[in-house]
Each structure stands twice: as C-alpha cells, then as structure tokens.
PDB file of C-alpha atoms and ligand atoms in Angstrom:
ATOM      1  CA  UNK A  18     -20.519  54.141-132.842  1.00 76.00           C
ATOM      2  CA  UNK A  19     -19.981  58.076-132.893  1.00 76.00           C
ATOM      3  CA  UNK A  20     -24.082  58.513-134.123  1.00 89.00           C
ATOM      4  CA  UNK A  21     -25.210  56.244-131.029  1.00 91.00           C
ATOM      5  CA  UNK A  22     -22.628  57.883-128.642  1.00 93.00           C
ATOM      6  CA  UNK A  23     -24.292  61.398-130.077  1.00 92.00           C
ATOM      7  CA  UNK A  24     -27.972  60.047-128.792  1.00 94.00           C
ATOM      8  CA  UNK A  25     -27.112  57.909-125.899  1.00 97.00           C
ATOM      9  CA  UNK A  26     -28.888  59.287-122.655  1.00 97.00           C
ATOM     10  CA  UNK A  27     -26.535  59.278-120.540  1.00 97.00           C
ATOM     11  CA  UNK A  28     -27.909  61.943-118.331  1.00 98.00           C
ATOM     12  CA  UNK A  29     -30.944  59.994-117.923  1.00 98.00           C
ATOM     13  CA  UNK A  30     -29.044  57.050-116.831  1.00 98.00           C
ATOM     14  CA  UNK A  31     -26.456  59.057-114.155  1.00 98.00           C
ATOM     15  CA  UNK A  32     -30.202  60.199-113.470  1.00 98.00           C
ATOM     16  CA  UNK A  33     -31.381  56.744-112.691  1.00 98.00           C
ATOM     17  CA  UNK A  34     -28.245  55.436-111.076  1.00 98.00           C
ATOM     18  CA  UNK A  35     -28.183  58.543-108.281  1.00 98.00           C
ATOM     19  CA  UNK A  36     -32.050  57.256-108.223  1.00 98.00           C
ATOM     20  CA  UNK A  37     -30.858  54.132-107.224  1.00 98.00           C
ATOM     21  CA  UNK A  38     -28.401  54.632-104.793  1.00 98.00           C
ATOM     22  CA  UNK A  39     -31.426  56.310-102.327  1.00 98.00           C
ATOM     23  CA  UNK A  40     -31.904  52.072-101.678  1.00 98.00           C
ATOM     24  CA  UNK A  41     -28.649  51.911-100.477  1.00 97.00           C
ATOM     25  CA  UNK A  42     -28.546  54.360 -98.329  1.00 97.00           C
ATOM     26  CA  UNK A  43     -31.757  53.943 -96.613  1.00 95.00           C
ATOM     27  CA  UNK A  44     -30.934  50.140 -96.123  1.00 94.00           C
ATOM     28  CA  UNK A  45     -30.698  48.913 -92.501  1.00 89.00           C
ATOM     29  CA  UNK A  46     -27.749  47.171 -91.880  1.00 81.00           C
ATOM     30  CA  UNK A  47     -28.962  45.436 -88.758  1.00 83.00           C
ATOM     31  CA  UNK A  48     -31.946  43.926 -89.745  1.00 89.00           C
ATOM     32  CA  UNK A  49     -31.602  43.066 -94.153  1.00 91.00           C
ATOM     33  CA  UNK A  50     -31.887  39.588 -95.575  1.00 93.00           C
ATOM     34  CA  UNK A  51     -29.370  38.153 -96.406  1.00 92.00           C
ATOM     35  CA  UNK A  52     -29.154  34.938 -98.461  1.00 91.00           C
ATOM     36  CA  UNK A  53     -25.619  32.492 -99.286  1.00 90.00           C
ATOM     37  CA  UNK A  54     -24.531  32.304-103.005  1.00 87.00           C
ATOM     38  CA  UNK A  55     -22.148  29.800-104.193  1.00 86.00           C
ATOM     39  CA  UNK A  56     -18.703  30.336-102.702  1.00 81.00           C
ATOM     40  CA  UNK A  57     -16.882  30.784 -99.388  1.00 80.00           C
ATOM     41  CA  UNK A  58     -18.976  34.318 -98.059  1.00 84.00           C
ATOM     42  CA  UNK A  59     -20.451  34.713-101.173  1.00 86.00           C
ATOM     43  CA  UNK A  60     -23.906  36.896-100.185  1.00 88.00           C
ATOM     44  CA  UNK A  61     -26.442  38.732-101.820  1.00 91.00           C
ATOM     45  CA  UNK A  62     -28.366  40.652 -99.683  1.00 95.00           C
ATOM     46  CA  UNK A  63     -32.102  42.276 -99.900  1.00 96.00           C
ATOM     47  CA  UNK A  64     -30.851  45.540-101.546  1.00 97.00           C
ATOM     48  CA  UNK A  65     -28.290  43.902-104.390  1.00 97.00           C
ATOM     49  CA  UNK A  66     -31.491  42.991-105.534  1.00 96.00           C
ATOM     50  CA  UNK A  67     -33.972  45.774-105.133  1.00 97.00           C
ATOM     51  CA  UNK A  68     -31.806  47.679-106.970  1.00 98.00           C
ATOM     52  CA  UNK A  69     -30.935  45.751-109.813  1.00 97.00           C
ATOM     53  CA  UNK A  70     -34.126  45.363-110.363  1.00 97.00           C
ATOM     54  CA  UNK A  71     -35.073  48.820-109.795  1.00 98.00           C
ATOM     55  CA  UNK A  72     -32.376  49.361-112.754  1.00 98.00           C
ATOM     56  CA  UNK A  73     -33.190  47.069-114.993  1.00 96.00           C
ATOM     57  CA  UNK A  74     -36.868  48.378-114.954  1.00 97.00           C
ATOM     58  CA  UNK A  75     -35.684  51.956-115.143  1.00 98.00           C
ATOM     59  CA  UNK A  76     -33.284  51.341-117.990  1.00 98.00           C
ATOM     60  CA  UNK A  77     -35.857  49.267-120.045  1.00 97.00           C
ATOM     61  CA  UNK A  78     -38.430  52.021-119.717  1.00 98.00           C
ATOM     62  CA  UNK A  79     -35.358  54.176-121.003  1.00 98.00           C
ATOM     63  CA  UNK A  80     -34.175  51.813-123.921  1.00 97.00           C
ATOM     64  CA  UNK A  81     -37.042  49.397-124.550  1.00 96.00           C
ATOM     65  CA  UNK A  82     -35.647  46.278-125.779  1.00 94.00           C
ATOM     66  CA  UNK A  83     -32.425  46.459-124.087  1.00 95.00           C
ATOM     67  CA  UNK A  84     -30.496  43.807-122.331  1.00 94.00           C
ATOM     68  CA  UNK A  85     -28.817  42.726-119.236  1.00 95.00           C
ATOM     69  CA  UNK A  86     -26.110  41.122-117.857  1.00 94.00           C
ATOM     70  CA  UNK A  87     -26.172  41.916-113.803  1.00 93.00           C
ATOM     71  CA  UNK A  88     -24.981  39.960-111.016  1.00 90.00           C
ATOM     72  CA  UNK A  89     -28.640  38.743-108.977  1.00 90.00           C
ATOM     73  CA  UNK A  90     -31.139  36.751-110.240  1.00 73.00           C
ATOM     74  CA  UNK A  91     -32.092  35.785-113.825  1.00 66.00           C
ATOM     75  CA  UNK A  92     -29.915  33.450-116.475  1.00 62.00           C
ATOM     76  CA  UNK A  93     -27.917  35.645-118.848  1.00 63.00           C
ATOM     77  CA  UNK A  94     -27.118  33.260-121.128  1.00 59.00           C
ATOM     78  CA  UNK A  95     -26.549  35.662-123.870  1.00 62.00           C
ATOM     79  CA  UNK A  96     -24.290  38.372-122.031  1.00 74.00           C
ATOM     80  CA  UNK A  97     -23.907  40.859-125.237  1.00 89.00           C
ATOM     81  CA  UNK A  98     -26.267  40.894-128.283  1.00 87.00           C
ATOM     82  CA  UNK A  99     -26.847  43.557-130.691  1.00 92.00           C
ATOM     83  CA  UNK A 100     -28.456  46.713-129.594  1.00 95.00           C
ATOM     84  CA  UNK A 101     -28.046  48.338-125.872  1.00 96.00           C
ATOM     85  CA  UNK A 102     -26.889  45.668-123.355  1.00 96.00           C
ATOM     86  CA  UNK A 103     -26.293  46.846-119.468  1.00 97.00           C
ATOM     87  CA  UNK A 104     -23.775  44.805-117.385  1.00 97.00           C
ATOM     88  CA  UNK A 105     -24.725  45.474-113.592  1.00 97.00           C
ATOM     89  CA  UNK A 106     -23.230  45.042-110.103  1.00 98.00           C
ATOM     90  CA  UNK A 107     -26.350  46.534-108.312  1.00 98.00           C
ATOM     91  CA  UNK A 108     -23.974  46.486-105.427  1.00 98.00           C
ATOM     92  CA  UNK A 109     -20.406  45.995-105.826  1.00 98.00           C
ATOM     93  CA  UNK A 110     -18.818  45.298-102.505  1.00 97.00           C
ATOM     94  CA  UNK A 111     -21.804  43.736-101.056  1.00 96.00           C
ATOM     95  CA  UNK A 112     -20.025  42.256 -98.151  1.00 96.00           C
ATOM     96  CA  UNK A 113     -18.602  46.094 -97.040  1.00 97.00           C
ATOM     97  CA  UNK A 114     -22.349  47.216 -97.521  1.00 97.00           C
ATOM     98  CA  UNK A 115     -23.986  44.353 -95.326  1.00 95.00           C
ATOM     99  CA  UNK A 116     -21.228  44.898 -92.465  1.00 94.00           C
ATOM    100  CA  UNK A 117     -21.570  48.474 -92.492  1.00 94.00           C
ATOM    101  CA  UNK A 118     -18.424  49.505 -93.917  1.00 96.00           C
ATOM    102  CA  UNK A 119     -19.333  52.182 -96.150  1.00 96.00           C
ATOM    103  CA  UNK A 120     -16.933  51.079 -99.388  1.00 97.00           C
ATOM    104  CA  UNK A 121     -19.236  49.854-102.006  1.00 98.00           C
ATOM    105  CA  UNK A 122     -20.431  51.261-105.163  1.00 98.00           C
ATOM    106  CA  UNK A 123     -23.412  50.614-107.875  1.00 98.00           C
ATOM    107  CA  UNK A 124     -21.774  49.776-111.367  1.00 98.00           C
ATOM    108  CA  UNK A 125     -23.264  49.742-114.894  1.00 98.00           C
ATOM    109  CA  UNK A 126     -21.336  48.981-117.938  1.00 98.00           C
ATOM    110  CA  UNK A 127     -23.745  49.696-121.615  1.00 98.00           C
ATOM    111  CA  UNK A 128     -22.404  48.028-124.633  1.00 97.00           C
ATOM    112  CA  UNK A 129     -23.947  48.855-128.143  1.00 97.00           C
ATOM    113  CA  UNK A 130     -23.931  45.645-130.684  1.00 96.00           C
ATOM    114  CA  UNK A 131     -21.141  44.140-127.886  1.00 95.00           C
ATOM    115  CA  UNK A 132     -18.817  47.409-128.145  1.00 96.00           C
ATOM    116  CA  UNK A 133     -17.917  49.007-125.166  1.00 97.00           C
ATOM    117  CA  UNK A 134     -20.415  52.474-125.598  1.00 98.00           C
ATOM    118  CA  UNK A 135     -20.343  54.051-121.387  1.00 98.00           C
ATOM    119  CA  UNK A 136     -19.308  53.163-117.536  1.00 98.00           C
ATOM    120  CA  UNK A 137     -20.675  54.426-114.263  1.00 99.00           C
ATOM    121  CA  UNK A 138     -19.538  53.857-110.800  1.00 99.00           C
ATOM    122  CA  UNK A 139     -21.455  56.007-108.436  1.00 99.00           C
ATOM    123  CA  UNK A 140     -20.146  55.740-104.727  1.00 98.00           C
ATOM    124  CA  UNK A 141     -22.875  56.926-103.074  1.00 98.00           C
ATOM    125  CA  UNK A 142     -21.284  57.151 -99.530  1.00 98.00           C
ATOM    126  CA  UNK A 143     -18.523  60.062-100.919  1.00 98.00           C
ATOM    127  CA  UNK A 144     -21.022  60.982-103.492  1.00 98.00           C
ATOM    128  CA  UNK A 145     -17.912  59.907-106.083  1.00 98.00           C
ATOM    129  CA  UNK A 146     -19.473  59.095-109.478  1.00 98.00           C
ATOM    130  CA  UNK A 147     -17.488  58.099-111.995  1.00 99.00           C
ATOM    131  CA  UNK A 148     -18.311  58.110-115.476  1.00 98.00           C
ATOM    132  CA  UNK A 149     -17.038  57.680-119.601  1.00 98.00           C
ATOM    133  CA  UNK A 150     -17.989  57.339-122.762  1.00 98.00           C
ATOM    134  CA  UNK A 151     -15.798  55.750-125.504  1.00 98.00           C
ATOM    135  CA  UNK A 152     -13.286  58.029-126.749  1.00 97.00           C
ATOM    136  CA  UNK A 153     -14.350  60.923-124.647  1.00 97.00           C
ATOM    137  CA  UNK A 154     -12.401  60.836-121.849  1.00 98.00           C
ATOM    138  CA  UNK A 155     -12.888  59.826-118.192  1.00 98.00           C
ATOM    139  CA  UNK A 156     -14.847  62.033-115.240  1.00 98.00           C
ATOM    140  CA  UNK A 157     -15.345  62.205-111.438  1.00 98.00           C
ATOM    141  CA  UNK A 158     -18.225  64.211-110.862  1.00 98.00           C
ATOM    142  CA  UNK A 159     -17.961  65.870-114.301  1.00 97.00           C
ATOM    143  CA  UNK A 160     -14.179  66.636-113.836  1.00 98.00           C
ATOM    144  CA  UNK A 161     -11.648  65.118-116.301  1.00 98.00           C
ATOM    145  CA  UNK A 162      -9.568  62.426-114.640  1.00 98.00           C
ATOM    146  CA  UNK A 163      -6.239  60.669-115.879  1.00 98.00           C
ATOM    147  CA  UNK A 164      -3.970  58.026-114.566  1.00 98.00           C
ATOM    148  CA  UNK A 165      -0.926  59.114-112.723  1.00 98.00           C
ATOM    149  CA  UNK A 166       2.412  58.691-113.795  1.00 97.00           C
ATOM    150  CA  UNK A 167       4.569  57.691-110.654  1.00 98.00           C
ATOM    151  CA  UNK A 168       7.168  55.187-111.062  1.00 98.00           C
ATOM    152  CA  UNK A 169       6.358  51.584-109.804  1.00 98.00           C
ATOM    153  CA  UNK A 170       8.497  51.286-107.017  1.00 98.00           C
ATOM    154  CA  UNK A 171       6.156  54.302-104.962  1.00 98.00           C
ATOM    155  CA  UNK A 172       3.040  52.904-106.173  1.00 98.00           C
ATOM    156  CA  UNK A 173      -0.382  51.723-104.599  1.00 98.00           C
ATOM    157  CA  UNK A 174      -1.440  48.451-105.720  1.00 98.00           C
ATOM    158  CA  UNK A 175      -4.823  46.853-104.604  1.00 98.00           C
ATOM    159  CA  UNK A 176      -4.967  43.028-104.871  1.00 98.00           C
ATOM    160  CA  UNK A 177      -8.128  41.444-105.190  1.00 97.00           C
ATOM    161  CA  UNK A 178      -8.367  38.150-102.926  1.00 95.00           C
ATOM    162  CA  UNK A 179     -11.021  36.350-105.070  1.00 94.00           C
ATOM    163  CA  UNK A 180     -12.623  35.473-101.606  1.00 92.00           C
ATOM    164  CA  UNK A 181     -15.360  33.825-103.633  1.00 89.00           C
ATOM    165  CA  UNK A 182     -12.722  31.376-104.873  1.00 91.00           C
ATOM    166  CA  UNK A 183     -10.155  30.695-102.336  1.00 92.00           C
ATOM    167  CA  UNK A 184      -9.798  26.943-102.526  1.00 92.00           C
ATOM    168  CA  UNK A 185      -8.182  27.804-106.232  1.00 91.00           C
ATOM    169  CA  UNK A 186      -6.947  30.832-105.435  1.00 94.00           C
ATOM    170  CA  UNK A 187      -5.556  30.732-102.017  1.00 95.00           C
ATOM    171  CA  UNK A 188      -1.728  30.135-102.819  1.00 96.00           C
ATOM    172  CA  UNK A 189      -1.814  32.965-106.260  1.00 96.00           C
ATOM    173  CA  UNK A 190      -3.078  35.520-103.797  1.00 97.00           C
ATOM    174  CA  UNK A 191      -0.091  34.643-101.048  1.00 97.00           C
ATOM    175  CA  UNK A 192       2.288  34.488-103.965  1.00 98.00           C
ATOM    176  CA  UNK A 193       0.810  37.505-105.827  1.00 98.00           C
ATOM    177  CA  UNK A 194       1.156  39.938-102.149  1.00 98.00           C
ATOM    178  CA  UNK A 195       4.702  39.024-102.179  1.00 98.00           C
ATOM    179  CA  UNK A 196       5.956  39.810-105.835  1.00 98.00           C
ATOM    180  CA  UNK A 197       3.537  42.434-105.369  1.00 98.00           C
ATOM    181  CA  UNK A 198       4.534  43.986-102.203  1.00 98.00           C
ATOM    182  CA  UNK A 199       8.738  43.864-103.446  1.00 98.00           C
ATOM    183  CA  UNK A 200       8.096  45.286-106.751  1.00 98.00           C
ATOM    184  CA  UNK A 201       5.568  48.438-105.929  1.00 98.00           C
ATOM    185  CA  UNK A 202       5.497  51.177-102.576  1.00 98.00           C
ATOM    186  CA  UNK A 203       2.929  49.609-100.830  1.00 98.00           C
ATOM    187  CA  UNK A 204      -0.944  47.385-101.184  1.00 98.00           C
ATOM    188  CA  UNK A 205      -4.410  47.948-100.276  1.00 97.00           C
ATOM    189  CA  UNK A 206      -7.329  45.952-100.425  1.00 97.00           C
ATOM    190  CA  UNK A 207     -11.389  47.508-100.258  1.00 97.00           C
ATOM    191  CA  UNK A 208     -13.189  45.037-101.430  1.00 97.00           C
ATOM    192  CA  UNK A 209     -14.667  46.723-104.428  1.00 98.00           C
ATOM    193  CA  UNK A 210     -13.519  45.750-107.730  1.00 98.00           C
ATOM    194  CA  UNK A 211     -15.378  48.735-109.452  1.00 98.00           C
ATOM    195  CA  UNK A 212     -13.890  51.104-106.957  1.00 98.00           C
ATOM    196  CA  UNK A 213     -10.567  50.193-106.826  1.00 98.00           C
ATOM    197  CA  UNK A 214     -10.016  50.218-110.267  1.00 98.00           C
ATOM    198  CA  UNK A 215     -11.582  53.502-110.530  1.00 98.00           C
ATOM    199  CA  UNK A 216      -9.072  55.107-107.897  1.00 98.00           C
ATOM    200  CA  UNK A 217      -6.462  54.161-110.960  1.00 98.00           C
ATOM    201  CA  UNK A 218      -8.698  56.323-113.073  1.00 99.00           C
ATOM    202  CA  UNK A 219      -8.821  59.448-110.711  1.00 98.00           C
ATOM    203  CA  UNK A 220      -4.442  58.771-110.125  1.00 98.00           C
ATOM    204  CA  UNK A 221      -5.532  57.305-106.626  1.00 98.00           C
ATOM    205  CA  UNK A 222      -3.984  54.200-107.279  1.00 98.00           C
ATOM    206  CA  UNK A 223      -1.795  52.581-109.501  1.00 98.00           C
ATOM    207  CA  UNK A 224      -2.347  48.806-110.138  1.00 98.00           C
ATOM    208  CA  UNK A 225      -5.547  46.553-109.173  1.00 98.00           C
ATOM    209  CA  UNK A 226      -5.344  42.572-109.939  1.00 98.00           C
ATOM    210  CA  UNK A 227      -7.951  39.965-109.491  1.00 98.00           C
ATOM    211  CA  UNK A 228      -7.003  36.090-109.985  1.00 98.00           C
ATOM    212  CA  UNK A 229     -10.567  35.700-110.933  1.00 97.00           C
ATOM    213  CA  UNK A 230     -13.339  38.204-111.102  1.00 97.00           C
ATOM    214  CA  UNK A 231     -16.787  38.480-113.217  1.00 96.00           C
ATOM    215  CA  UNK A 232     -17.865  40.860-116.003  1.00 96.00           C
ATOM    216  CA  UNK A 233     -20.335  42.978-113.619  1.00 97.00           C
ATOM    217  CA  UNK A 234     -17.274  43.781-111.480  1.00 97.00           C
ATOM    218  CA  UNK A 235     -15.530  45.293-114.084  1.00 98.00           C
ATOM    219  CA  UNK A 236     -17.145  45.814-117.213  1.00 98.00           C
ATOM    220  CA  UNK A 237     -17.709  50.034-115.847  1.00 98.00           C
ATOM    221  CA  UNK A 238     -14.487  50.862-114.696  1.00 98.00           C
ATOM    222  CA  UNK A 239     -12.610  48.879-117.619  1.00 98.00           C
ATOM    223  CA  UNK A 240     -13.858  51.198-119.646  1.00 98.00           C
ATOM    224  CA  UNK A 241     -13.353  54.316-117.205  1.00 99.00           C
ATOM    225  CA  UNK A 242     -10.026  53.257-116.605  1.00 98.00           C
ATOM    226  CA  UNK A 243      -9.249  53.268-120.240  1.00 98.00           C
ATOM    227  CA  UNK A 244     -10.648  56.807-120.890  1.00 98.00           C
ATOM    228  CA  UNK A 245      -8.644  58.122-117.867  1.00 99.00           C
ATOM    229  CA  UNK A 246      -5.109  56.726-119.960  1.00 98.00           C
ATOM    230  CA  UNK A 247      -5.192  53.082-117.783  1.00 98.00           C
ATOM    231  CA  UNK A 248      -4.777  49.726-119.781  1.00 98.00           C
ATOM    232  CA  UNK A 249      -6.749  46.676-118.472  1.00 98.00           C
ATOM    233  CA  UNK A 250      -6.064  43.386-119.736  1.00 98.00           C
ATOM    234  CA  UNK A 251      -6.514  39.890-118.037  1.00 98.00           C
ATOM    235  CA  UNK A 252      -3.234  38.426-116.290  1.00 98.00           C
ATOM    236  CA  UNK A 253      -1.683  37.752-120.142  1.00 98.00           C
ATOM    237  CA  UNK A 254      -2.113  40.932-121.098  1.00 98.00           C
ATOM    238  CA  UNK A 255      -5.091  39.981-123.422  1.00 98.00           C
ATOM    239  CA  UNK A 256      -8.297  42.065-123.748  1.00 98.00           C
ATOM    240  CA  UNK A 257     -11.364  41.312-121.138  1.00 97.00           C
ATOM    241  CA  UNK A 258     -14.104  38.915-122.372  1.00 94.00           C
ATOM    242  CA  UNK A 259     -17.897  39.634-121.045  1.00 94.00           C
ATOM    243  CA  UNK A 260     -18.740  35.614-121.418  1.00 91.00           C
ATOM    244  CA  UNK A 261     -17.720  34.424-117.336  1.00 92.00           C
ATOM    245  CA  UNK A 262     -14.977  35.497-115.044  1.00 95.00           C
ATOM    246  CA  UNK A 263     -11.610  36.231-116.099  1.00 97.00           C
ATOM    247  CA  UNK A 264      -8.333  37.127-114.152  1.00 98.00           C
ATOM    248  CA  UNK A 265      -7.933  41.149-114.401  1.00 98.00           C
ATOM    249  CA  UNK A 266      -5.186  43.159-114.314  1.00 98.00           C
ATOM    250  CA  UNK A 267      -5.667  47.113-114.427  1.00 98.00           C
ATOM    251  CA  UNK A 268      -2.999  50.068-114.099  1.00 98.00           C
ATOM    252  CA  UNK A 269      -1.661  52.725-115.203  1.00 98.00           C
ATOM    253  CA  UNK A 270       0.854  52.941-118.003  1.00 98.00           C
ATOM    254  CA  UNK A 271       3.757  53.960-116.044  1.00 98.00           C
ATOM    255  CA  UNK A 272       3.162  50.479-114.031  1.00 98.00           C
ATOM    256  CA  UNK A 273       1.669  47.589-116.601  1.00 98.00           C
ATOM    257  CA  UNK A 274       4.605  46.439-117.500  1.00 98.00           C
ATOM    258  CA  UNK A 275       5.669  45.277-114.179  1.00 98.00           C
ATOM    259  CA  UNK A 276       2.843  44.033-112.969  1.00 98.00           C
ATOM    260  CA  UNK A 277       1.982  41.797-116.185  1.00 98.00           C
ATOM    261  CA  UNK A 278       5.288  40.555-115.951  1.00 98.00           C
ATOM    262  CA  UNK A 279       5.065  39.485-112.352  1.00 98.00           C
ATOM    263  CA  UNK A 280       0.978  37.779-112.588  1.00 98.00           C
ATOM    264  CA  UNK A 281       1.278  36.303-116.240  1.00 96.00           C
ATOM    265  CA  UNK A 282       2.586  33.366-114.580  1.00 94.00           C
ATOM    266  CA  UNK A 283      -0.006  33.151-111.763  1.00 95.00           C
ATOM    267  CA  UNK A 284      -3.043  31.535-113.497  1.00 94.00           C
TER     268      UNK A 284
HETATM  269  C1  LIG B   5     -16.749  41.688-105.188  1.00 97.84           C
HETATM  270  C2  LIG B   5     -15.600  42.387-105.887  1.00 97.84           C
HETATM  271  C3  LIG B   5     -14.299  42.077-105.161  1.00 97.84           C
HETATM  272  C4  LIG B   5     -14.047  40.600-105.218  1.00 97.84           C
HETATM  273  C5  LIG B   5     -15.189  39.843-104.599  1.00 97.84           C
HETATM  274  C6  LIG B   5     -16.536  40.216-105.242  1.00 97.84           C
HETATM  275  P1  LIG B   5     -19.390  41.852-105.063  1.00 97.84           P
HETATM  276  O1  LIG B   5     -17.958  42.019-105.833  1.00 97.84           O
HETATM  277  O2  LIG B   5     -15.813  43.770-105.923  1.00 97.84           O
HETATM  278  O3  LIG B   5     -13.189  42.735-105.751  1.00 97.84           O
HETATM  279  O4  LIG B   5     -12.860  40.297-104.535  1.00 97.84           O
HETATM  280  O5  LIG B   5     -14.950  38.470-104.810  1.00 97.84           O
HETATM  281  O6  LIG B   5     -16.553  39.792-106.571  1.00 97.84           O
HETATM  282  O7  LIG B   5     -19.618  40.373-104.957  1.00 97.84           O
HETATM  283  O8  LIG B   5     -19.268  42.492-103.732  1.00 97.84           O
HETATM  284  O9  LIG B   5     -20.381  42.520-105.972  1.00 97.84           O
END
C-alpha cells in the first residue's frame, strides 16, 4: 500500500474535484430537472449527474482502467475489484442543493485492490475540502485536523433520518433522538452524510448515526474521519462493508462508547 500511496495523484484528483464543483455552482436552482428515485423524496437532479459523469471521465483519463462505484446511473455490480476503484456521491445532499440550501458536498472515496487508499469531501459553498490518505493523517484545506475530546454529555450529535427509508425506519429515528438527545449536549441534522461526518473530523461535531445509509455517502469521510482520530463502525460496532447500505455510526473516541451502546439495539 505505502508504494501506491507514494504515486497516487492525489493533486490531480483535488484538481478534478474543485473542477467539478464549477457544475454545482453554476446550477440554477429554479429551473434543473429533476427526476424521482426509489424512496419517499428520493431525487436525483440534472447536476448529480453531470458531475458524476464529468468525474468518472476525468478520473478514467487519470487512472485508465479504474472503477466506480457512484450513486447515478450505471449497475455496479462489482463495487471493489483489484486496482483503483472510486466510490462517488457526485452530490451528497442533493435535496439541500435542489432547494437552495447551500449544505451539500461532492464525495469520492479511492480504494486500491478493495483497501481504503484516499477521501475527499469538497464543500464547495465554504470552499471546505476535506481530504486523507491512509495513515497520513486528516486535512481541511491542507491543515491537519483531529477529533475533539469533549465529554459526551456537551456533545453535538447529528442523526441521520434515513428519509429514503422511513417506512422501516420511522420509529429507530424517534427512538434514536430520544436516547440521543438524554445522553449527549444537544443534535443537529444537515442532511449531508459526507459533511456531517466530516465536522467530527475537523472537532465540529462529535457523533453522526445513520439507521441505514449507502457506501457513496460514506465511503470519503470514513476514511477522513479515521485519519482525524474518529472510529466508524456500523450500529454493532463492526467495520463498514462497500457491498449495499449499512447502518453507520461515526464519532469521536471520547464519545463511541456511548453512542454504540445506546444504537446497537436499534437495527
Ligand atoms: C443523503 C445523505 C443523508 C441521508 C439521505 C441521503 P444524497 O445523500 O447525505 O445523510 O439521510 O438519505 O442518503 O442522497 O443527498 O446523496
């Protein structure tokens, strides 16, 4: 891993990411398509998939014979296989970026023969981009960032409402504000998986759960999150699979504990 990590271009892809973002923010919010996906207010609008595929043509020119995992269009039956594969959430928060709400972020997750290799989550609204490499450590904007340390009972915790999924997860996310909301200082919601876990990374934040979210979501800022001194599991405190979604749990040390204890009986 350390002789890949030594050539992988990571410049090139911030590069292409930054690139990118330019789609977002010359999209018009009043007048984009806008199609349904499975799912209560699941959307996916004319610029999720402009840039995805702007990325996915970028990155192939970059790493010819690379892969992809990303969240519009295409099968991906086989999420990781051996060489470079990128997992993509062209637009993560798509619902904040079609209302106008500027919370939303572009995330890419590379894996190298199905390890982990680098995340990016570029914000392009606060110009916030996050970024890490395995075993290298964790940056905002090319500043080292680490996890807080603040006791549970004064910290932030964002719940993700699995919106997408409400019929099965209507009663976990009721249940999960409570224990939740008695057990930590206080709870926010954005509405960007990528982003909210990343404010863990930067010592924003200092728990994010999700009854149910996919790979694209959070296969970046797992990894971020983990360089910056986080832990990220799914609700049983077992590692993240790339295959489908997966309950998620991310936080800092100082506040896993009590968090896994009060979701590993939610799902
Ligand atoms: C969203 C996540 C959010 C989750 C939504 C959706 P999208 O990603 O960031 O945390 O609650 O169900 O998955 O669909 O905006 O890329």
């Amino acid at each position: 891993m350390q002789d890949i990590l030594s050539v992988f271009p990571d410049r090139e892809v911030e590069e292409i990411i930054r690139e990118a973002s330019k789609i977002m923010l010359e999209a018009d919010n009043h007048r984009m398509r806008v199609e349904k996906k499975d799912g209560a207010a699941n959307f996916v609008t004319e610029y999720d998939v402009k840039v995805q595929r702007f990325l996915e043509e970028k990155f192939t020119a970059l790493l010819p014979g690379c892969g992809f995992l990303a969240e519009e269009e295409g099968e991906n039956e086989n999420p990781l296989g051996d060489g470079y594969t990128f997992i993509i959430d062209p637009i993560d928060g798509t619902t904040n970026f079609m209302f106008g709400r500027r919370a939303s972020c572009i995330s890419v997750g590379v894996f190298y023969n199905r390890q982990a290799l680098y995340g990016a989550v570029y914000d392009p609204y606060a110009d916030r981009f996050y970024s890490a490499k395995a075993g290298q450590g964790a940056y905002l904007n090319g500043e080292r960032i680490f996890t807080a340390d603040r006791d549970p009972s004064v910290g932030i915790a964002y719940i993700g409402s699995a919106p997408y999924y409400r019929e099965k997860t209507g009663r976990i996310i009721a249940e999960t504000t409570y224990e939740i909301l008695m057990h930590f200082g206080d709870i926010r919601r954005l509405g960007s998986a990528a982003l909210e876990i990343c404010s863990i990374a930067s010592g924003e934040a200092d728990v994010y759960c999700e009854p149910i979210l996919s790979p694209w979501d959070h296969a970046a800022a797992g990894l971020i999150l983990k360089e910056a001194g986080g832990i990220v599991t799914d609700y049983h405190g077992d590692p993240l699979g790339y295959n489908g979604p997966s309950s998620v749990l991310a936080a800092t040390k100082a506040s896993y504990d009590t968090a896994q204890n009060l979701l590993k009986g939610m799902v």
